[in-house]
PDB file of C-alpha atoms and ligand atoms in Angstrom:
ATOM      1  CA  UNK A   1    -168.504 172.231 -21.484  1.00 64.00           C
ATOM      2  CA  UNK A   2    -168.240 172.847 -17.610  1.00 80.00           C
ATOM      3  CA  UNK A   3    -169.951 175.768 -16.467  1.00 95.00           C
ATOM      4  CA  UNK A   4    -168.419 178.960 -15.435  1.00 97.00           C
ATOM      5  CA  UNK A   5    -168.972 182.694 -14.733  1.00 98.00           C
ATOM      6  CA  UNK A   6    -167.201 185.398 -16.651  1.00 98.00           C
ATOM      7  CA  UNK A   7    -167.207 188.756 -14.663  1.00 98.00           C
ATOM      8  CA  UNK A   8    -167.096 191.069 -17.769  1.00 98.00           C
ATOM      9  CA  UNK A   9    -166.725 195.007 -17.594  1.00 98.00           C
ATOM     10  CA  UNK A  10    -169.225 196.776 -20.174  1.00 98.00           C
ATOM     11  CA  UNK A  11    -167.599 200.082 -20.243  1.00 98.00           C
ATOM     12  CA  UNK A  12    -169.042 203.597 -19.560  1.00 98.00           C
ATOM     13  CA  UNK A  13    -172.319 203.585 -21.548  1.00 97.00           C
ATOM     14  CA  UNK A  14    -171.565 203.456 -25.285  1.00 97.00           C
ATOM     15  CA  UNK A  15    -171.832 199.704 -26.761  1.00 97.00           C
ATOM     16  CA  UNK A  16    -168.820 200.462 -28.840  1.00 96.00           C
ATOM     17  CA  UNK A  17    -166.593 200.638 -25.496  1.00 98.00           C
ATOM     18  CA  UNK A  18    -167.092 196.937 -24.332  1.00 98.00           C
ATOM     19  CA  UNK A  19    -163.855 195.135 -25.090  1.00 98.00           C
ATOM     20  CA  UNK A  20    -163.493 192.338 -28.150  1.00 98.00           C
ATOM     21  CA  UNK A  21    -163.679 189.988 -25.426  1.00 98.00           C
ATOM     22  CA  UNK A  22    -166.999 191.258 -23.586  1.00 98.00           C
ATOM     23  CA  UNK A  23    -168.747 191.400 -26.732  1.00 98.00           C
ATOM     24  CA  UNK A  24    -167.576 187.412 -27.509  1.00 98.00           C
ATOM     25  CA  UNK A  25    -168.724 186.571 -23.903  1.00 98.00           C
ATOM     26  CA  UNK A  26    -172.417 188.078 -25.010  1.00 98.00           C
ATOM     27  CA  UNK A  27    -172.367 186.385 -27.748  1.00 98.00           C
ATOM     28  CA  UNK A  28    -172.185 183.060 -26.429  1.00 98.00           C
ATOM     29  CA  UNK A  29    -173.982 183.023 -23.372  1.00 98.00           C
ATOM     30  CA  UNK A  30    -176.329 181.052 -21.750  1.00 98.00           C
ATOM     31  CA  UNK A  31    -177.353 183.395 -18.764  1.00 98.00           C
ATOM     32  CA  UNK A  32    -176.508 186.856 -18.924  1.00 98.00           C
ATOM     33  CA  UNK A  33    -177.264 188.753 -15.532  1.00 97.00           C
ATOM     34  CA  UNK A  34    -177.095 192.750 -15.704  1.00 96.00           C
ATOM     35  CA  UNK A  35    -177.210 195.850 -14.038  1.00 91.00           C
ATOM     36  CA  UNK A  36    -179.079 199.035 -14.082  1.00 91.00           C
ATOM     37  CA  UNK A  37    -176.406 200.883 -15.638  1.00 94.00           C
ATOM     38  CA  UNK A  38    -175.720 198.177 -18.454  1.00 96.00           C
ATOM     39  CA  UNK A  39    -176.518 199.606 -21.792  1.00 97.00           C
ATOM     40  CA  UNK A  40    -179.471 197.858 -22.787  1.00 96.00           C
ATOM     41  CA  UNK A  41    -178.586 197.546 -26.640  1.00 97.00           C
ATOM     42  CA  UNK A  42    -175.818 195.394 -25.587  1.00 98.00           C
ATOM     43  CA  UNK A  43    -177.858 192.645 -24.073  1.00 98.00           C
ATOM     44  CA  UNK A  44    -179.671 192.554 -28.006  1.00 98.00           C
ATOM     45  CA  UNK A  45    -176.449 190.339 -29.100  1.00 98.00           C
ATOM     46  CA  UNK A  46    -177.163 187.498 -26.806  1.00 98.00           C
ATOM     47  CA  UNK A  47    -178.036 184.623 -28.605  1.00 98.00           C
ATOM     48  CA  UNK A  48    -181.888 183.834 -28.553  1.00 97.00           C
ATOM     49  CA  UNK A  49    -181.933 181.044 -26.030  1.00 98.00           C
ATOM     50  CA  UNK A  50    -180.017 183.384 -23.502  1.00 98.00           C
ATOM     51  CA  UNK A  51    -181.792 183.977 -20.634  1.00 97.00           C
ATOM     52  CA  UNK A  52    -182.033 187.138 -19.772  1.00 97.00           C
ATOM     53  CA  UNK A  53    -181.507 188.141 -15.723  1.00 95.00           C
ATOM     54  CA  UNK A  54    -181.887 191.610 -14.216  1.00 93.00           C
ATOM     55  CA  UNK A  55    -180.356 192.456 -11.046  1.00 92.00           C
ATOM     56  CA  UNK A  56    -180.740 196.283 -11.395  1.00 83.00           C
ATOM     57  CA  UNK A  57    -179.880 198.574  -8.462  1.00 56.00           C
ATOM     58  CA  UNK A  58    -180.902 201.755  -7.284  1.00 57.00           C
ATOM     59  CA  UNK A  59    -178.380 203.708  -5.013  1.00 52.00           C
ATOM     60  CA  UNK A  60    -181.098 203.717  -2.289  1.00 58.00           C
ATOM     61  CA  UNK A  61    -183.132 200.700  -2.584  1.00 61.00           C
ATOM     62  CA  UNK A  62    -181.795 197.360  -4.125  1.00 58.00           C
ATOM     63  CA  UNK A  63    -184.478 195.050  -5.935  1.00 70.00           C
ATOM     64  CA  UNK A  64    -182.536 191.716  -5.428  1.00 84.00           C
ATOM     65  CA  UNK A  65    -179.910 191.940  -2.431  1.00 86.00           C
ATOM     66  CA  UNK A  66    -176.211 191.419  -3.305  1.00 86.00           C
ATOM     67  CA  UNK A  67    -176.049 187.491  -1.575  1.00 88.00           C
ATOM     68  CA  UNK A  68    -179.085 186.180  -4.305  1.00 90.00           C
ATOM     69  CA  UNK A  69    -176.744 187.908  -7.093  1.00 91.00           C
ATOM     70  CA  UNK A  70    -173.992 185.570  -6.060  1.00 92.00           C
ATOM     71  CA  UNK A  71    -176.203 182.325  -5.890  1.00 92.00           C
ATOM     72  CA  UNK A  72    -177.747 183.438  -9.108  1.00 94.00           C
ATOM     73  CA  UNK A  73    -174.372 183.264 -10.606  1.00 95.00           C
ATOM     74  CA  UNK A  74    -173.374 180.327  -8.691  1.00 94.00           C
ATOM     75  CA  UNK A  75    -176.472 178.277  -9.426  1.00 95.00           C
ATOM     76  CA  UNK A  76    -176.862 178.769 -13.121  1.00 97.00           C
ATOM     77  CA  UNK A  77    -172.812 177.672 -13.738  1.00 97.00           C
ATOM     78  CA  UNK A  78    -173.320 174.220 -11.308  1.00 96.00           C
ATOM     79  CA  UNK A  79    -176.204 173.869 -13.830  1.00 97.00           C
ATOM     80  CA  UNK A  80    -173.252 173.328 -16.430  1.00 97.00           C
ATOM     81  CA  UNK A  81    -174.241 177.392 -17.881  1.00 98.00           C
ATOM     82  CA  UNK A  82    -172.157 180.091 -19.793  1.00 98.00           C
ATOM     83  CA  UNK A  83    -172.768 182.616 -17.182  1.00 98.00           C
ATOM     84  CA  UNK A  84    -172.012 186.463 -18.266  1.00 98.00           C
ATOM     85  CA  UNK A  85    -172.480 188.722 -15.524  1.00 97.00           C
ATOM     86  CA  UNK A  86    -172.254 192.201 -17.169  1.00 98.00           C
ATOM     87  CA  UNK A  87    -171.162 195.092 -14.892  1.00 97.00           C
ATOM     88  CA  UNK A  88    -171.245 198.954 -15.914  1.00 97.00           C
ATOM     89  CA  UNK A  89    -167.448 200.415 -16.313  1.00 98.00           C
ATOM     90  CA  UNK A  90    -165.094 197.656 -14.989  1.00 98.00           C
ATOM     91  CA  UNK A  91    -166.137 194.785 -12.949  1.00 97.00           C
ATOM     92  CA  UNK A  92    -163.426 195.392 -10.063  1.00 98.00           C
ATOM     93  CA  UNK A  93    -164.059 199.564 -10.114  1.00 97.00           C
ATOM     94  CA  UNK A  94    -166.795 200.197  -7.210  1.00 94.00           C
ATOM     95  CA  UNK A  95    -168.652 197.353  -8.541  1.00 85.00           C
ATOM     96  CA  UNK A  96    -169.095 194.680  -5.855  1.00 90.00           C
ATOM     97  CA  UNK A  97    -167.233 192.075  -8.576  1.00 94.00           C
ATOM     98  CA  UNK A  98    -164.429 191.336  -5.842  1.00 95.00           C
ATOM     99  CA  UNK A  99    -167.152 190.108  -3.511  1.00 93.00           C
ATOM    100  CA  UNK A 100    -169.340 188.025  -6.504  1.00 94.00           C
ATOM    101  CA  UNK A 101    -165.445 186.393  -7.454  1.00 96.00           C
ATOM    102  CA  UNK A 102    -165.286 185.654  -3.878  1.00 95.00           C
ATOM    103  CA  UNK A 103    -168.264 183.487  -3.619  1.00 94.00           C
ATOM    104  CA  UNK A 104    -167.669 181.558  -7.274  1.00 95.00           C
ATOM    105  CA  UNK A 105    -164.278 181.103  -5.641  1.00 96.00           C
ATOM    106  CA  UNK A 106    -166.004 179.687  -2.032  1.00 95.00           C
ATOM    107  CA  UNK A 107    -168.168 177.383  -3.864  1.00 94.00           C
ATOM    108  CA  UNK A 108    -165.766 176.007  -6.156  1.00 95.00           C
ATOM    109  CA  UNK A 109    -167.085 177.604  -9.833  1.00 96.00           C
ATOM    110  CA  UNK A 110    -164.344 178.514 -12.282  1.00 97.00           C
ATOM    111  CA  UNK A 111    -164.643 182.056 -13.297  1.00 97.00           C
ATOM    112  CA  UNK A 112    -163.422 184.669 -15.352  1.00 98.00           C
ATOM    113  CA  UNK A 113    -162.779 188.345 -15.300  1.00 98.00           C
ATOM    114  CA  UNK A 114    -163.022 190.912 -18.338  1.00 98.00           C
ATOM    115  CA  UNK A 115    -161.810 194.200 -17.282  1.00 98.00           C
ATOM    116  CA  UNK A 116    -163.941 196.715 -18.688  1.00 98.00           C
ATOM    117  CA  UNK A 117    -163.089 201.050 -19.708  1.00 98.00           C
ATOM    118  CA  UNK A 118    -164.118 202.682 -16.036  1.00 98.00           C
ATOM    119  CA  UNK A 119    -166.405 205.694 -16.029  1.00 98.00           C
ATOM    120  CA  UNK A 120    -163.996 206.958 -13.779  1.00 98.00           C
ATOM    121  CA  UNK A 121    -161.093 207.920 -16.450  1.00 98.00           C
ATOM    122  CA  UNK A 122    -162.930 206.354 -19.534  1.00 98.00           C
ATOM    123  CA  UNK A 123    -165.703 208.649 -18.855  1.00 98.00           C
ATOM    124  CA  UNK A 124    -163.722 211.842 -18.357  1.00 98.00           C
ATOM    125  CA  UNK A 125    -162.146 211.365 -21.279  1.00 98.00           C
ATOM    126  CA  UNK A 126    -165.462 210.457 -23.043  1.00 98.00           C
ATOM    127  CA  UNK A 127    -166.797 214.183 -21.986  1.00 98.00           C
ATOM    128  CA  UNK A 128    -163.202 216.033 -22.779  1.00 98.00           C
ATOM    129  CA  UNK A 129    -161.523 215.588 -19.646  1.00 98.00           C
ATOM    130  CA  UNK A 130    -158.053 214.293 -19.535  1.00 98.00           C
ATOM    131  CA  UNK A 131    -157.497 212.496 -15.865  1.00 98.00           C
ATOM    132  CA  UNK A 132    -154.053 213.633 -15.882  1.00 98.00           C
ATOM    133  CA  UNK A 133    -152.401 216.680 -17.695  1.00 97.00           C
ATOM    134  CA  UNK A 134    -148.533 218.189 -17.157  1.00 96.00           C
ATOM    135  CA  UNK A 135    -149.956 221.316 -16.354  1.00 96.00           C
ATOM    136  CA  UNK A 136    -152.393 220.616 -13.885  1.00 96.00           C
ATOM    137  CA  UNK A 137    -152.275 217.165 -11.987  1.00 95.00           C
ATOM    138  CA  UNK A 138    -150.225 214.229 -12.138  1.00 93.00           C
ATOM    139  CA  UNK A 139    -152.335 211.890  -9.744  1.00 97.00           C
ATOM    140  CA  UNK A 140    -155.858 210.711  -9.830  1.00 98.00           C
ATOM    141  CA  UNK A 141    -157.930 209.492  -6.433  1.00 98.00           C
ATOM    142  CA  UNK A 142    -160.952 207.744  -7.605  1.00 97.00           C
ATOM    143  CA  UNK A 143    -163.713 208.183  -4.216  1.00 96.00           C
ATOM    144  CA  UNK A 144    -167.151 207.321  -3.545  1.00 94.00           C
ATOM    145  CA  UNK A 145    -169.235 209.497  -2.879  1.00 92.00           C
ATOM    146  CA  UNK A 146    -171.726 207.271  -1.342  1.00 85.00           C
ATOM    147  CA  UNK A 147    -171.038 208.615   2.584  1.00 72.00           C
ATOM    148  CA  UNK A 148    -171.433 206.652   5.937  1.00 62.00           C
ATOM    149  CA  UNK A 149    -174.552 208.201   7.607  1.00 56.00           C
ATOM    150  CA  UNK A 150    -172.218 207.995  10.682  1.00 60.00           C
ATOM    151  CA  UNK A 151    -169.559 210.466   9.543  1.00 65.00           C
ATOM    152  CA  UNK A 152    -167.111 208.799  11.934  1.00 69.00           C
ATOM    153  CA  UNK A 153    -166.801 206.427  10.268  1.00 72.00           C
ATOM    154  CA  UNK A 154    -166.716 207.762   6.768  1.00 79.00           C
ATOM    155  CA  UNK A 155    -163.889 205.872   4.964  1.00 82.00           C
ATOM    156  CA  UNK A 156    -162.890 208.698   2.761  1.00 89.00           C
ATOM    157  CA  UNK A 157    -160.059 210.666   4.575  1.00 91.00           C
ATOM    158  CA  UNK A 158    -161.043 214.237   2.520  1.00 93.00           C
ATOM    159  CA  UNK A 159    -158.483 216.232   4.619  1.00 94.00           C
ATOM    160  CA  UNK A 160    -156.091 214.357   2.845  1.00 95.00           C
ATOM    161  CA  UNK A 161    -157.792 214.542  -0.463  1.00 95.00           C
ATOM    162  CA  UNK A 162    -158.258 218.564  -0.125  1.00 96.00           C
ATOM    163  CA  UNK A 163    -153.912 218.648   0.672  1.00 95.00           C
ATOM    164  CA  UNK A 164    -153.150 216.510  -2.436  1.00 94.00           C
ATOM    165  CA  UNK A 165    -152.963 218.647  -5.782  1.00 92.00           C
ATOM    166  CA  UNK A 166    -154.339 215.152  -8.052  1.00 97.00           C
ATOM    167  CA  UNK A 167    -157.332 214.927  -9.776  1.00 98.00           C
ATOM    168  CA  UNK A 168    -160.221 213.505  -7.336  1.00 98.00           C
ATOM    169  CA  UNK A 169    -162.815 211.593  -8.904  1.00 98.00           C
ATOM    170  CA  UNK A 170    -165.993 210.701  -7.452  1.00 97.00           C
ATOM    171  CA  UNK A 171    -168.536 208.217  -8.241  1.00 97.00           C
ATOM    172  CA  UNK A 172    -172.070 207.907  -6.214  1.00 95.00           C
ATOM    173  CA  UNK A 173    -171.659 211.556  -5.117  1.00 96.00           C
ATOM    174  CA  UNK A 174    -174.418 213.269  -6.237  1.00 96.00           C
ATOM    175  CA  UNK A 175    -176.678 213.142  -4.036  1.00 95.00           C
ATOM    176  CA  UNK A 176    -173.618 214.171  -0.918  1.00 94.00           C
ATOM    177  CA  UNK A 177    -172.185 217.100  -3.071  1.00 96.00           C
ATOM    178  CA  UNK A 178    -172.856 219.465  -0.806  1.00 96.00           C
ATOM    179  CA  UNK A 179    -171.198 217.749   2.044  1.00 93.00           C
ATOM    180  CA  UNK A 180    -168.664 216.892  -0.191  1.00 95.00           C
ATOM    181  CA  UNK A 181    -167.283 220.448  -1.696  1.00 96.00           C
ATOM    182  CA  UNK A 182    -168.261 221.538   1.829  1.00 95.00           C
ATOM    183  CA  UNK A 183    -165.441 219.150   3.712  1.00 94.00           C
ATOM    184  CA  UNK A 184    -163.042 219.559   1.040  1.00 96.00           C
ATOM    185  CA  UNK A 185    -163.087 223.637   1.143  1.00 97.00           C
ATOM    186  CA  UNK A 186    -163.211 223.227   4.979  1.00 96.00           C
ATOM    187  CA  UNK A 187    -159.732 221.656   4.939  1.00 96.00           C
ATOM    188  CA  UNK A 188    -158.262 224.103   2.648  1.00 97.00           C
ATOM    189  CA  UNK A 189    -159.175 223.096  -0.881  1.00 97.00           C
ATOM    190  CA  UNK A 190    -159.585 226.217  -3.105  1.00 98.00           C
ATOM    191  CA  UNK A 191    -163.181 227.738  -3.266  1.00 98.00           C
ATOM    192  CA  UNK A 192    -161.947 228.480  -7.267  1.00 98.00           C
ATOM    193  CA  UNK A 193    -161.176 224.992  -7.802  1.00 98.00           C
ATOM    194  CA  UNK A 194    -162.345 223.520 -11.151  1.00 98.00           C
ATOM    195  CA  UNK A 195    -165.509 221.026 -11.066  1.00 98.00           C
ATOM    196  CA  UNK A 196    -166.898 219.179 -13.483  1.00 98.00           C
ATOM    197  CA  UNK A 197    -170.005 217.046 -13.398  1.00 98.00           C
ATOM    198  CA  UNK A 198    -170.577 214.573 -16.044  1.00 98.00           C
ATOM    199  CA  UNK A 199    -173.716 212.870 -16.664  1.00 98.00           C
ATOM    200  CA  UNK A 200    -174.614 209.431 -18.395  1.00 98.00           C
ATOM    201  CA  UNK A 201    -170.823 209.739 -19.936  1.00 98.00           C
ATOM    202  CA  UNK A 202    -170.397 208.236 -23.700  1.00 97.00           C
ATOM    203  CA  UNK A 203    -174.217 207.557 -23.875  1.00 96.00           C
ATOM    204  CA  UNK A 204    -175.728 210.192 -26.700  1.00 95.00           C
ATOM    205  CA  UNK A 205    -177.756 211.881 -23.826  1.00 96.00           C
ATOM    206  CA  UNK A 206    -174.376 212.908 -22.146  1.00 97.00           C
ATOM    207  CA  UNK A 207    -174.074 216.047 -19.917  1.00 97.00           C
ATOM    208  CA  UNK A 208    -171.701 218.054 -18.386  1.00 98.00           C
ATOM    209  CA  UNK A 209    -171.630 221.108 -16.378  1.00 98.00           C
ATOM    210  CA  UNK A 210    -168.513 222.921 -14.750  1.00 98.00           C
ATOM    211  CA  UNK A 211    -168.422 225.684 -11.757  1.00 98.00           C
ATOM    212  CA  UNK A 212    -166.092 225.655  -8.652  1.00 98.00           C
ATOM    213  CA  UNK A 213    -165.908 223.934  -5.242  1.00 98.00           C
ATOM    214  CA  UNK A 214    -167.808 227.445  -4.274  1.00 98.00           C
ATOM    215  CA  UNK A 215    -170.462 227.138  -6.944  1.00 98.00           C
ATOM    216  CA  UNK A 216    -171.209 223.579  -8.380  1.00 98.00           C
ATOM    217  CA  UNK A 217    -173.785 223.142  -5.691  1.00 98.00           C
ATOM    218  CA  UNK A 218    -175.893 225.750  -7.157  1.00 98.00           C
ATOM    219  CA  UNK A 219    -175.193 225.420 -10.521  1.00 98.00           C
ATOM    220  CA  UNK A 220    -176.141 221.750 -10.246  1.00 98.00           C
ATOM    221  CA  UNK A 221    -179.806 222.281  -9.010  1.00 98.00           C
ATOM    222  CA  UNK A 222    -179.940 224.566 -11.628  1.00 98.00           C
ATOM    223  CA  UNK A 223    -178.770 222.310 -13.960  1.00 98.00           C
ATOM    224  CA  UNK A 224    -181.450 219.637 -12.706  1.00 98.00           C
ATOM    225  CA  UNK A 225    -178.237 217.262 -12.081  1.00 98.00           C
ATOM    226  CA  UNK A 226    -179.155 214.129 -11.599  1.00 97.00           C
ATOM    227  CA  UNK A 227    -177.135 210.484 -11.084  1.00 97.00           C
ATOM    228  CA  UNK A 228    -175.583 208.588 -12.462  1.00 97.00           C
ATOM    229  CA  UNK A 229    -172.610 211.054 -12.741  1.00 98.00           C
ATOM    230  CA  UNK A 230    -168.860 211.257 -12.342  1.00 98.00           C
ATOM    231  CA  UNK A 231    -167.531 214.798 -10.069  1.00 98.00           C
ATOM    232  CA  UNK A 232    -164.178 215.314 -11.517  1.00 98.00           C
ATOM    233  CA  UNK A 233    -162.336 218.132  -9.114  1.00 98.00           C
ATOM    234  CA  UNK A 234    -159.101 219.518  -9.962  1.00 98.00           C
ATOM    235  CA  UNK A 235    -157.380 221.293 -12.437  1.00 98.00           C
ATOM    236  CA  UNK A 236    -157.926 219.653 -15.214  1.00 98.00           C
ATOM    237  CA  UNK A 237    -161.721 220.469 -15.727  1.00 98.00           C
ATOM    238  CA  UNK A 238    -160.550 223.597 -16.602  1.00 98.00           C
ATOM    239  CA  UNK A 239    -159.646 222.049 -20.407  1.00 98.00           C
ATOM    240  CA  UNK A 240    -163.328 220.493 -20.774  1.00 98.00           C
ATOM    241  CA  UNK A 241    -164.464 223.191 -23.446  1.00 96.00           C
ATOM    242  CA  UNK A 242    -161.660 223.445 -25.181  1.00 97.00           C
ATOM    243  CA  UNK A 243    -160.866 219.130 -25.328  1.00 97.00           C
ATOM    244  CA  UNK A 244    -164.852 218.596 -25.699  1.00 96.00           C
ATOM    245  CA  UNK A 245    -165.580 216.390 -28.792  1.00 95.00           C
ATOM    246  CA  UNK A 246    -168.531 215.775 -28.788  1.00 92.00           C
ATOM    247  CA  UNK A 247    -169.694 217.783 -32.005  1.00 90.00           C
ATOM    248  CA  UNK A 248    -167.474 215.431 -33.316  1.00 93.00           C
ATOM    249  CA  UNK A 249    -168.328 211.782 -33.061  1.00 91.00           C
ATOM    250  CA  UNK A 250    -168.209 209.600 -36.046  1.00 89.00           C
ATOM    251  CA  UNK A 251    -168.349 206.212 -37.202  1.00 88.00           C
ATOM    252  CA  UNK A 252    -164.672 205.492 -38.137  1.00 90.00           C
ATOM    253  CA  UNK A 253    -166.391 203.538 -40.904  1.00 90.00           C
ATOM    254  CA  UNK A 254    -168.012 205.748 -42.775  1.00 87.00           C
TER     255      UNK A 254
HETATM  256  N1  SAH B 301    -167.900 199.717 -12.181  1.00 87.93           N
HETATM  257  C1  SAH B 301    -168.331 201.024 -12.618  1.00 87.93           C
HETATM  258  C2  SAH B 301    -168.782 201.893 -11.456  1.00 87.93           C
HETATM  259  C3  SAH B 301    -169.979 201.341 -10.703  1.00 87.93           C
HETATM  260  S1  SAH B 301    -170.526 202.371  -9.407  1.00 87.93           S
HETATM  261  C4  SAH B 301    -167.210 201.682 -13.437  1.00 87.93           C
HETATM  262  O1  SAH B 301    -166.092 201.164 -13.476  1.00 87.93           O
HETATM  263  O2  SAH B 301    -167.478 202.692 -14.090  1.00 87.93           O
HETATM  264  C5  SAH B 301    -171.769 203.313 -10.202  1.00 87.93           C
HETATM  265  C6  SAH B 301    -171.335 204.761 -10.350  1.00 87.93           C
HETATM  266  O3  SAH B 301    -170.451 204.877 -11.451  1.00 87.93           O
HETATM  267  C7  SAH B 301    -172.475 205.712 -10.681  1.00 87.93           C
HETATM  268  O4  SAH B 301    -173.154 206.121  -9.518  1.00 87.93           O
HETATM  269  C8  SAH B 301    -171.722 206.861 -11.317  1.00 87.93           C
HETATM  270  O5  SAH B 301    -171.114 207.672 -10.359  1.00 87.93           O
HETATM  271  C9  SAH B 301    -170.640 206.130 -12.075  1.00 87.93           C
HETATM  272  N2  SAH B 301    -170.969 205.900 -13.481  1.00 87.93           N
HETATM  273  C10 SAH B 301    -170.973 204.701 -14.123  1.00 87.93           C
HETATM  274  N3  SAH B 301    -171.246 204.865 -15.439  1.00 87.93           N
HETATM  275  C11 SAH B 301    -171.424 206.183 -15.627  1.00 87.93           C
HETATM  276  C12 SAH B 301    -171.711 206.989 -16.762  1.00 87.93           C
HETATM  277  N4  SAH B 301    -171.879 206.465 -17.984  1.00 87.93           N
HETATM  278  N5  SAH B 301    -171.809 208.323 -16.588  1.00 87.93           N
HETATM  279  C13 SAH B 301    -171.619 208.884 -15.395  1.00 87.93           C
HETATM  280  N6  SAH B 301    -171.354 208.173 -14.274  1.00 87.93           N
HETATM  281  C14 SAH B 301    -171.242 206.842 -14.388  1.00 87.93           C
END
């Protein structure tokens, strides 16, 4: 067979959240490139000879830069490889997978995409938090977090987040929560608005904690809060204790 690159999302965390297909595309690869956030049980059902290619990022520093990730894919499916390049949540979801399609695309290697459960609802809903409810929001914004140091030209327009009543989910905001909670309060967002901060969602060392626009800044040093972790802001965090699971997680085998 030809070579070729399949994009696949792993899910949240949890190796039993990677789709029928993802797992398959483990299973038979040649070359399976990951990321930091990439469960590492999952890469244990690649087959032996599979070589085995970290690419693992850290929001501040990044060990091999995004063009090399490309030509790694690239190379190893013109050398006639099963390429699996496994991405945390869903490959298209904050992910860079748009701009790694672009380049298999460019240089003429056929390619794939899996989509994958995103932290951003999967995640909520892993930790007790419906995205959506009747009662409290019927739209979700999914943000980064990750500001422009030049705050003219931060893409996120938070006035109009802090008008609209949705749920606003944000990924890569820890570390700009206070400037965060401090914009959106600025242009009129509730001080007593529900937040929620979830940590390592669906993994067994998940964490949440909850306060309001006012508090979570405080609450989360107390807390030791610490990436990766979804803010969930809105309504809706208001149902976490009562929805939260947890206590109850079983194999559906047994
Ligand atoms: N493609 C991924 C997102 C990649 S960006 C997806 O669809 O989920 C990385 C950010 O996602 C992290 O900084 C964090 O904000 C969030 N994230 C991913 N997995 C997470 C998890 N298990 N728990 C909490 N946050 C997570």
């Amino acid at each position: 067979m030809k070579g070729k690159v399949w994009l696949v999302g792993a899910g949240p965390g949890d190796i039993s959240l990677i789709t029928v297909k993802g797992m398959e595309c483990i299973k038979h690869a040649d070359v399976l490139v990951y990321d930091r956030l990439v469960n590492p049980e999952l890469l244990t059902f690649a087959p032996k000879h599979c070589e085995l290619i970290d690419v693992g990022k850290k929001s501040d520093h990044h060990p091999i830069p995004q063009d090399q990730i490309n030509q790694i894919l690239a190379d190893h499916a013109k050398a006639g490889k099963k390429v699996v390049r496994l991405k945390s949540g869903d490959p298209y979801v904050f992910g860079r997978g748009g701009e790694e399609a672009q380049l298999l695309v460019e240089q003429q290697v056929p390619f794939e995409v899996v989509p994958g459960v995103t932290s951003a609802i999967g995640g909520l809903t892993c930790a007790g938090i419906p995205v959506t409810h009747r009662d409290h929001a019927s739209s979700f914004h999914v943000v980064t977090g990750h500001l422009r140091a030049d705050k003219e030209t931060d893409p996120i327009n938070w006035k109009a987040l802090a008008e609209l009543d949705g749920t606003i989910v944000i990924l890569m905001g820890v570390a700009n929560l206070a400037n965060i909670t401090q914009e959106l309060m600025q242009y009129g967002k509730p001080a007593d608005t529900p937040v929620g901060i979830v940590m390592w969602a669906s993994r067994d060392k998940q964490r949440v904690v909850t306060a309001t626009l006012e508090t979570i800044v405080d609450v989360a040093k107390a807390e030791d809060v610490k990436p990766p972790a979804l803010i969930v802001i809105g309504g809706v965090v208001s149902l976490q204790q009562m929805l939260d699971f947890s206590a109850f997680i079983s194999d559906p085998a047994q």
